[in-house]
Short mmCIF file of C-alpha atoms in Angstrom, two decimals:
data_model
loop_
_atom_site.label_atom_id
_atom_site.label_comp_id
_atom_site.label_asym_id
_atom_site.label_seq_id
_atom_site.Cartn_x
_atom_site.Cartn_y
_atom_site.Cartn_z
CA MET A 1 83.40 -77.21 60.52
CA LEU A 2 86.02 -75.42 61.63
CA GLY A 3 86.18 -73.47 58.39
CA SER A 4 83.60 -72.46 58.83
CA LEU A 5 83.49 -71.51 62.03
CA LEU A 6 86.27 -69.27 61.15
CA LEU A 7 84.23 -68.42 57.90
CA ALA A 8 81.57 -67.18 60.35
CA GLY A 9 84.01 -65.92 62.80
CA SER A 10 85.73 -63.41 60.21
CA ARG A 11 82.21 -61.66 60.39
CA VAL A 12 81.39 -61.11 64.67
CA PRO A 13 82.95 -57.81 65.61
CA LEU A 14 83.25 -60.06 68.87
CA VAL A 15 85.54 -62.00 67.47
CA ARG A 16 87.46 -59.32 65.59
CA ARG A 17 88.17 -57.51 68.70
CA ALA A 18 89.17 -60.97 70.67
CA VAL A 19 91.65 -61.81 67.51
CA SER A 20 92.77 -58.40 66.69
CA GLY A 21 93.94 -58.11 70.75
CA VAL A 22 96.82 -61.12 70.92
CA PRO A 23 100.37 -59.32 69.97
CA LEU A 24 101.06 -62.38 68.60
CA THR A 25 98.74 -62.21 65.93
CA ARG A 26 100.81 -60.31 64.14
CA LYS A 27 103.12 -62.23 63.92
CA VAL A 28 101.05 -64.76 61.91
CA VAL A 29 99.72 -61.74 59.80
CA ASP A 30 103.47 -61.32 58.40
CA ARG A 31 102.77 -64.35 56.79
CA PHE A 32 99.57 -63.81 54.96
CA VAL A 33 99.81 -59.79 54.70
CA ALA A 34 102.79 -58.04 53.24
CA GLY A 35 102.53 -54.88 55.05
CA GLU A 36 100.13 -52.58 55.98
CA THR A 37 101.90 -49.50 53.19
CA THR A 38 101.51 -48.65 49.19
CA GLN A 39 105.82 -49.31 50.97
CA ASP A 40 105.65 -52.20 52.46
CA ALA A 41 103.44 -53.77 48.92
CA VAL A 42 106.57 -52.12 47.02
CA ALA A 43 109.08 -54.09 48.27
CA SER A 44 107.68 -57.77 48.24
CA VAL A 45 106.94 -57.06 44.71
CA HIS A 46 110.13 -56.02 44.31
CA ARG A 47 112.12 -59.05 46.35
CA LEU A 48 109.43 -61.81 44.72
CA THR A 49 109.73 -59.98 40.72
CA ASP A 50 113.50 -60.78 41.09
CA VAL A 51 113.15 -64.09 41.38
CA GLY A 52 111.20 -64.75 38.23
CA LEU A 53 107.42 -64.15 40.14
CA ALA A 54 105.00 -62.30 38.40
CA VAL A 55 102.36 -60.45 41.01
CA THR A 56 99.00 -59.06 41.70
CA ILE A 57 98.28 -56.55 44.77
CA ASP A 58 95.63 -56.73 47.06
CA HIS A 59 94.52 -53.04 49.33
CA LEU A 60 92.96 -55.11 51.72
CA GLY A 61 89.13 -53.87 52.72
CA GLU A 62 85.64 -55.11 52.09
CA GLU A 63 82.10 -53.46 52.71
CA THR A 64 82.79 -50.00 52.51
CA ARG A 65 80.18 -48.09 53.79
CA ASP A 66 80.53 -44.48 52.17
CA ALA A 67 81.72 -43.41 49.30
CA GLU A 68 84.61 -41.39 51.19
CA ALA A 69 86.30 -44.67 51.87
CA ALA A 70 85.44 -45.62 48.77
CA ALA A 71 86.52 -43.01 47.07
CA GLN A 72 90.20 -43.91 49.90
CA THR A 73 90.70 -46.93 48.54
CA ALA A 74 90.54 -45.87 44.66
CA ASP A 75 92.87 -43.50 44.85
CA ALA A 76 95.40 -46.54 47.28
CA TYR A 77 95.21 -48.07 44.50
CA ILE A 78 96.46 -45.53 42.04
CA VAL A 79 99.15 -44.07 43.89
CA LEU A 80 100.25 -48.21 44.57
CA LEU A 81 99.70 -48.03 40.32
CA GLY A 82 101.94 -44.45 39.79
CA ALA A 83 104.74 -46.20 41.10
CA LEU A 84 104.49 -50.13 39.91
CA ARG A 85 104.43 -47.63 36.80
CA GLU A 86 107.95 -46.49 37.70
CA LEU A 87 109.27 -49.74 38.60
CA GLU A 88 108.35 -50.11 34.56
CA LEU A 89 107.28 -54.42 35.41
CA GLY A 90 104.21 -54.28 33.08
CA ASP A 91 102.24 -57.40 33.30
CA ARG A 92 104.41 -58.10 35.82
CA ALA A 93 102.83 -56.38 38.36
CA GLU A 94 98.76 -55.87 37.96
CA VAL A 95 96.25 -55.39 40.55
CA SER A 96 93.56 -56.97 42.03
CA VAL A 97 90.40 -55.72 43.47
CA LYS A 98 86.77 -56.30 45.55
CA LEU A 99 84.36 -54.37 44.52
CA SER A 100 83.26 -53.72 47.88
CA ALA A 101 85.69 -51.75 49.03
CA VAL A 102 85.37 -48.85 46.32
CA GLY A 103 80.72 -48.31 47.09
CA GLN A 104 79.97 -52.21 45.50
CA ALA A 105 77.72 -52.42 48.63
CA LEU A 106 76.53 -48.13 49.25
CA GLY A 107 73.36 -49.35 48.60
CA ALA A 108 71.24 -48.23 45.51
CA ASP A 109 74.18 -46.09 43.64
CA GLY A 110 76.61 -48.48 44.69
CA ASP A 111 76.79 -49.98 41.26
CA LYS A 112 77.91 -46.51 39.93
CA ILE A 113 80.17 -45.44 42.74
CA ALA A 114 81.71 -49.39 42.05
CA LEU A 115 82.00 -49.12 38.41
CA GLU A 116 83.37 -44.97 39.25
CA ASN A 117 86.06 -46.59 41.45
CA ALA A 118 86.83 -48.85 38.95
CA ARG A 119 87.55 -47.08 35.71
CA HIS A 120 89.67 -45.04 37.89
CA ILE A 121 92.41 -48.07 39.00
CA ALA A 122 91.72 -49.54 35.71
CA GLU A 123 93.70 -46.17 34.16
CA ALA A 124 95.92 -45.80 36.66
CA ALA A 125 96.54 -49.75 35.50
CA ARG A 126 96.69 -48.86 31.70
CA ALA A 127 99.04 -45.83 32.92
CA ALA A 128 100.95 -48.46 34.18
CA GLY A 129 100.89 -51.09 31.24
CA ALA A 130 99.60 -53.26 34.03
CA ASN A 131 95.94 -54.61 34.39
CA VAL A 132 93.79 -55.02 36.48
CA THR A 133 90.84 -58.19 38.14
CA PHE A 134 87.98 -57.65 40.28
CA ASP A 135 88.01 -60.21 42.87
CA MET A 136 84.57 -61.19 43.59
CA GLU A 137 83.04 -62.09 47.38
CA ASP A 138 79.80 -64.02 48.58
CA HIS A 139 77.41 -65.09 46.07
CA THR A 140 74.70 -62.26 46.71
CA THR A 141 77.70 -59.91 44.43
CA VAL A 142 78.33 -62.03 41.93
CA ASP A 143 75.94 -60.89 39.21
CA SER A 144 76.61 -56.92 40.21
CA THR A 145 80.22 -57.74 40.32
CA LEU A 146 80.04 -58.99 36.57
CA GLY A 147 78.23 -56.00 35.40
CA VAL A 148 80.99 -53.51 36.24
CA LEU A 149 82.65 -56.21 34.68
CA ARG A 150 81.07 -55.63 31.77
CA ALA A 151 80.67 -51.81 31.57
CA VAL A 152 85.01 -51.59 32.21
CA ARG A 153 85.88 -53.84 29.20
CA GLU A 154 83.58 -51.68 27.14
CA ASP A 155 86.46 -49.18 27.25
CA PHE A 156 89.56 -51.32 29.45
CA PRO A 157 88.90 -55.07 27.72
CA SER A 158 91.71 -56.71 29.21
CA ALA A 159 89.97 -55.92 33.36
CA GLY A 160 89.68 -59.67 34.54
CA VAL A 161 87.89 -61.42 36.62
CA ALA A 162 87.32 -64.01 39.43
CA LEU A 163 84.65 -67.06 39.26
CA GLN A 164 84.57 -69.62 42.55
CA ALA A 165 84.29 -73.09 41.29
CA TYR A 166 82.34 -73.49 44.76
CA LEU A 167 79.15 -71.77 43.14
CA PHE A 168 76.79 -73.50 41.44
CA ARG A 169 76.91 -71.41 38.30
CA THR A 170 80.23 -70.91 37.92
CA GLU A 171 80.32 -73.17 34.85
CA ASP A 172 77.43 -71.27 33.06
CA ASP A 173 79.65 -68.34 33.86
CA CYS A 174 82.97 -69.94 32.87
CA ARG A 175 81.73 -70.61 29.53
CA ASP A 176 80.10 -66.98 29.11
CA LEU A 177 83.38 -65.29 30.19
CA SER A 178 85.91 -67.51 28.02
CA HIS A 179 85.92 -65.94 24.56
CA GLU A 180 88.56 -64.06 22.78
CA GLY A 181 91.24 -61.88 24.88
CA SER A 182 88.75 -62.68 28.24
CA ARG A 183 90.95 -63.27 31.56
CA VAL A 184 89.66 -65.57 34.00
CA ARG A 185 91.12 -66.51 38.06
CA LEU A 186 89.49 -69.68 38.70
CA VAL A 187 89.01 -70.18 42.57
CA LYS A 188 87.82 -72.08 44.92
CA GLY A 189 85.93 -69.40 46.46
CA ALA A 190 86.97 -68.70 50.29
CA TYR A 191 82.77 -67.03 51.79
CA ALA A 192 80.44 -69.81 53.89
CA GLU A 193 77.87 -69.73 51.21
CA PRO A 194 74.84 -71.72 52.05
CA ALA A 195 73.80 -75.18 50.24
CA SER A 196 70.74 -74.33 48.32
CA VAL A 197 74.01 -71.46 45.80
CA ALA A 198 77.31 -73.15 46.75
CA HIS A 199 78.99 -76.94 47.12
CA GLN A 200 79.16 -77.74 50.61
CA SER A 201 81.91 -81.05 50.70
CA LYS A 202 86.10 -80.90 49.68
CA SER A 203 85.24 -83.73 46.94
CA GLU A 204 82.88 -81.94 45.46
CA VAL A 205 84.29 -77.98 45.30
CA ASP A 206 87.27 -79.97 43.46
CA LYS A 207 85.52 -81.69 40.85
CA ALA A 208 83.80 -78.38 40.39
CA TYR A 209 86.84 -76.66 40.02
CA VAL A 210 88.11 -79.27 37.02
CA ARG A 211 84.61 -78.63 35.08
CA CYS A 212 85.58 -74.76 35.23
CA LEU A 213 88.84 -75.03 34.38
CA ARG A 214 87.84 -78.08 31.80
CA ILE A 215 85.56 -75.57 30.39
CA LEU A 216 88.11 -71.87 30.44
CA MET A 217 90.93 -74.28 28.75
CA ALA A 218 88.79 -75.25 25.80
CA GLY A 219 88.12 -71.58 25.26
CA ARG A 220 89.24 -68.35 23.50
CA GLY A 221 90.59 -67.00 27.08
CA TYR A 222 93.00 -66.52 28.98
CA PRO A 223 92.46 -68.50 32.16
CA MET A 224 94.36 -68.08 35.74
CA VAL A 225 94.68 -70.44 37.33
CA GLY A 226 94.86 -69.74 41.42
CA THR A 227 95.04 -73.08 42.82
CA HIS A 228 97.96 -74.82 45.64
CA ASP A 229 96.86 -78.16 45.45
CA ASP A 230 99.71 -80.64 43.15
CA ARG A 231 96.88 -82.36 41.67
CA LEU A 232 94.75 -79.62 40.61
CA ILE A 233 98.75 -78.33 39.07
CA SER A 234 99.09 -81.34 37.28
CA ILE A 235 95.22 -81.57 36.24
CA THR A 236 96.22 -77.92 34.27
CA GLU A 237 99.19 -79.63 32.82
CA THR A 238 97.12 -82.67 31.28
CA LEU A 239 94.54 -80.69 29.85
CA ALA A 240 96.90 -77.88 28.62
CA ASP A 241 98.47 -80.69 26.77
CA ARG A 242 94.94 -81.21 25.39
CA PHE A 243 93.65 -78.02 24.53
CA GLY A 244 97.04 -77.48 22.49
CA ARG A 245 97.77 -74.11 25.27
CA SER A 246 101.33 -73.17 25.26
CA LEU A 247 103.21 -72.22 28.65
CA GLY A 248 102.02 -67.49 28.49
CA GLU A 249 98.70 -69.05 27.28
CA TYR A 250 97.42 -69.78 30.43
CA GLU A 251 99.34 -69.14 34.13
CA TYR A 252 99.70 -69.72 38.16
CA GLN A 253 98.73 -67.93 40.32
CA MET A 254 98.90 -68.38 44.55
CA LEU A 255 98.52 -66.90 47.62
CA TYR A 256 101.75 -64.87 49.30
CA GLY A 257 103.09 -66.81 51.61
CA ILE A 258 101.83 -70.14 51.03
CA ARG A 259 103.43 -72.90 49.36
CA THR A 260 106.62 -70.77 48.15
CA ASP A 261 108.91 -73.71 47.21
CA LYS A 262 106.05 -74.94 44.55
CA GLN A 263 105.49 -71.37 43.47
CA GLN A 264 109.83 -71.11 42.55
CA ALA A 265 109.50 -74.62 41.18
CA LEU A 266 107.17 -73.72 38.94
CA VAL A 267 108.58 -70.57 37.92
CA GLY A 268 112.12 -72.77 36.69
CA ALA A 269 109.58 -74.69 34.64
CA GLY A 270 108.51 -72.30 33.18
CA HIS A 271 105.55 -70.65 33.62
CA THR A 272 103.48 -67.76 34.41
CA MET A 273 103.22 -68.02 38.34
CA ARG A 274 101.58 -64.81 39.91
CA VAL A 275 101.42 -64.34 43.43
CA TYR A 276 98.53 -62.57 45.01
CA ILE A 277 100.47 -60.03 47.43
CA PRO A 278 97.63 -58.21 50.30
CA TYR A 279 98.92 -55.42 52.42
CA GLY A 280 96.34 -52.14 54.08
CA ASP A 281 95.64 -52.63 57.61
CA ASP A 282 92.71 -53.57 56.92
CA TRP A 283 93.20 -57.41 57.33
CA TYR A 284 91.33 -58.93 59.45
CA GLY A 285 88.81 -60.45 57.07
CA TYR A 286 90.92 -61.42 55.21
CA PHE A 287 93.07 -63.35 57.68
CA MET A 288 89.99 -65.46 58.66
CA ARG A 289 89.48 -66.84 55.23
CA ARG A 290 93.38 -68.30 55.21
CA LEU A 291 92.94 -69.85 57.91
CA ALA A 292 89.74 -71.62 56.93
CA GLU A 293 91.24 -72.92 54.33
CA ARG A 294 93.31 -75.50 54.85
CA PRO A 295 94.07 -76.58 58.25
CA ALA A 296 97.90 -76.64 58.01
CA ASN A 297 97.07 -72.26 58.11
CA ILE A 298 95.50 -73.34 61.29
CA ALA A 299 98.06 -75.23 62.80
CA PHE A 300 100.85 -72.67 62.31
CA PHE A 301 98.85 -69.46 64.34
CA LEU A 302 98.87 -72.19 67.18
CA ARG A 303 101.97 -72.68 66.90
CA ALA A 304 102.37 -68.94 66.62
CA LEU A 305 100.35 -67.78 70.12
CA GLY A 306 102.00 -70.73 71.47
CA GLY A 307 105.39 -69.01 70.91
CA LYS A 308 107.32 -71.87 69.41
#
């Protein structure tokens, strides 16, 4: 219930002002967000890749409401990818893009604007030897996001996409996207969705995740397993054995600042472990979803506010 309230609050301007106005909020945000500038993001990339982790970087921002701001977000990614190119990390460093941040929400022309900006980002990623993965947002954007993905893959076939297991449709989407060369990040889902389109209970979401994961692991694509759950990690290993996948034929992904000990353990076991690094000054929506996902995150926030 508390998680649902936080997700609802993430879209309320009054709640945003209240949370953002608490001085100690920044202390907690720093746990989940790498900083506000390209330099901050690159510093985190250095720190994590130096200990064997791979990274995917998200320039924070959602639901951009004008074409100029969408173009500025795309430009920020291009600058970031230029910095990554100099590091020569190749596919150990990629970017994650919310299409609503690059124009998807701009009315009738939204898909066209988002596609144009997504192509520019994909071109910069190719020049850096990196990949781009499109994040998935709420259920109303799924068809649009998959349409942009198909168009981008015509010239950039390594472009990936995130799918959210809690949506009823996602098993079918996994089947459609489990072909050779297809990169798919599977996550549980972090938006407040109605019961008409998504599983509501944790147990049903977990079961849906496993069904989707089985489809991806049995397919010919490249699964990117987005989870912090030990049980799901164990199931992933079982499915990898069952379907003859070796290390390097799938990867794990976890969020910046969460379960860092487990991240290092997976690297030590020979896995590709990619950390999702968010940066930028538009951190509020991302921050609220992280609080909503796990009670431990909420407790961490409250302890910080209490000065403990």
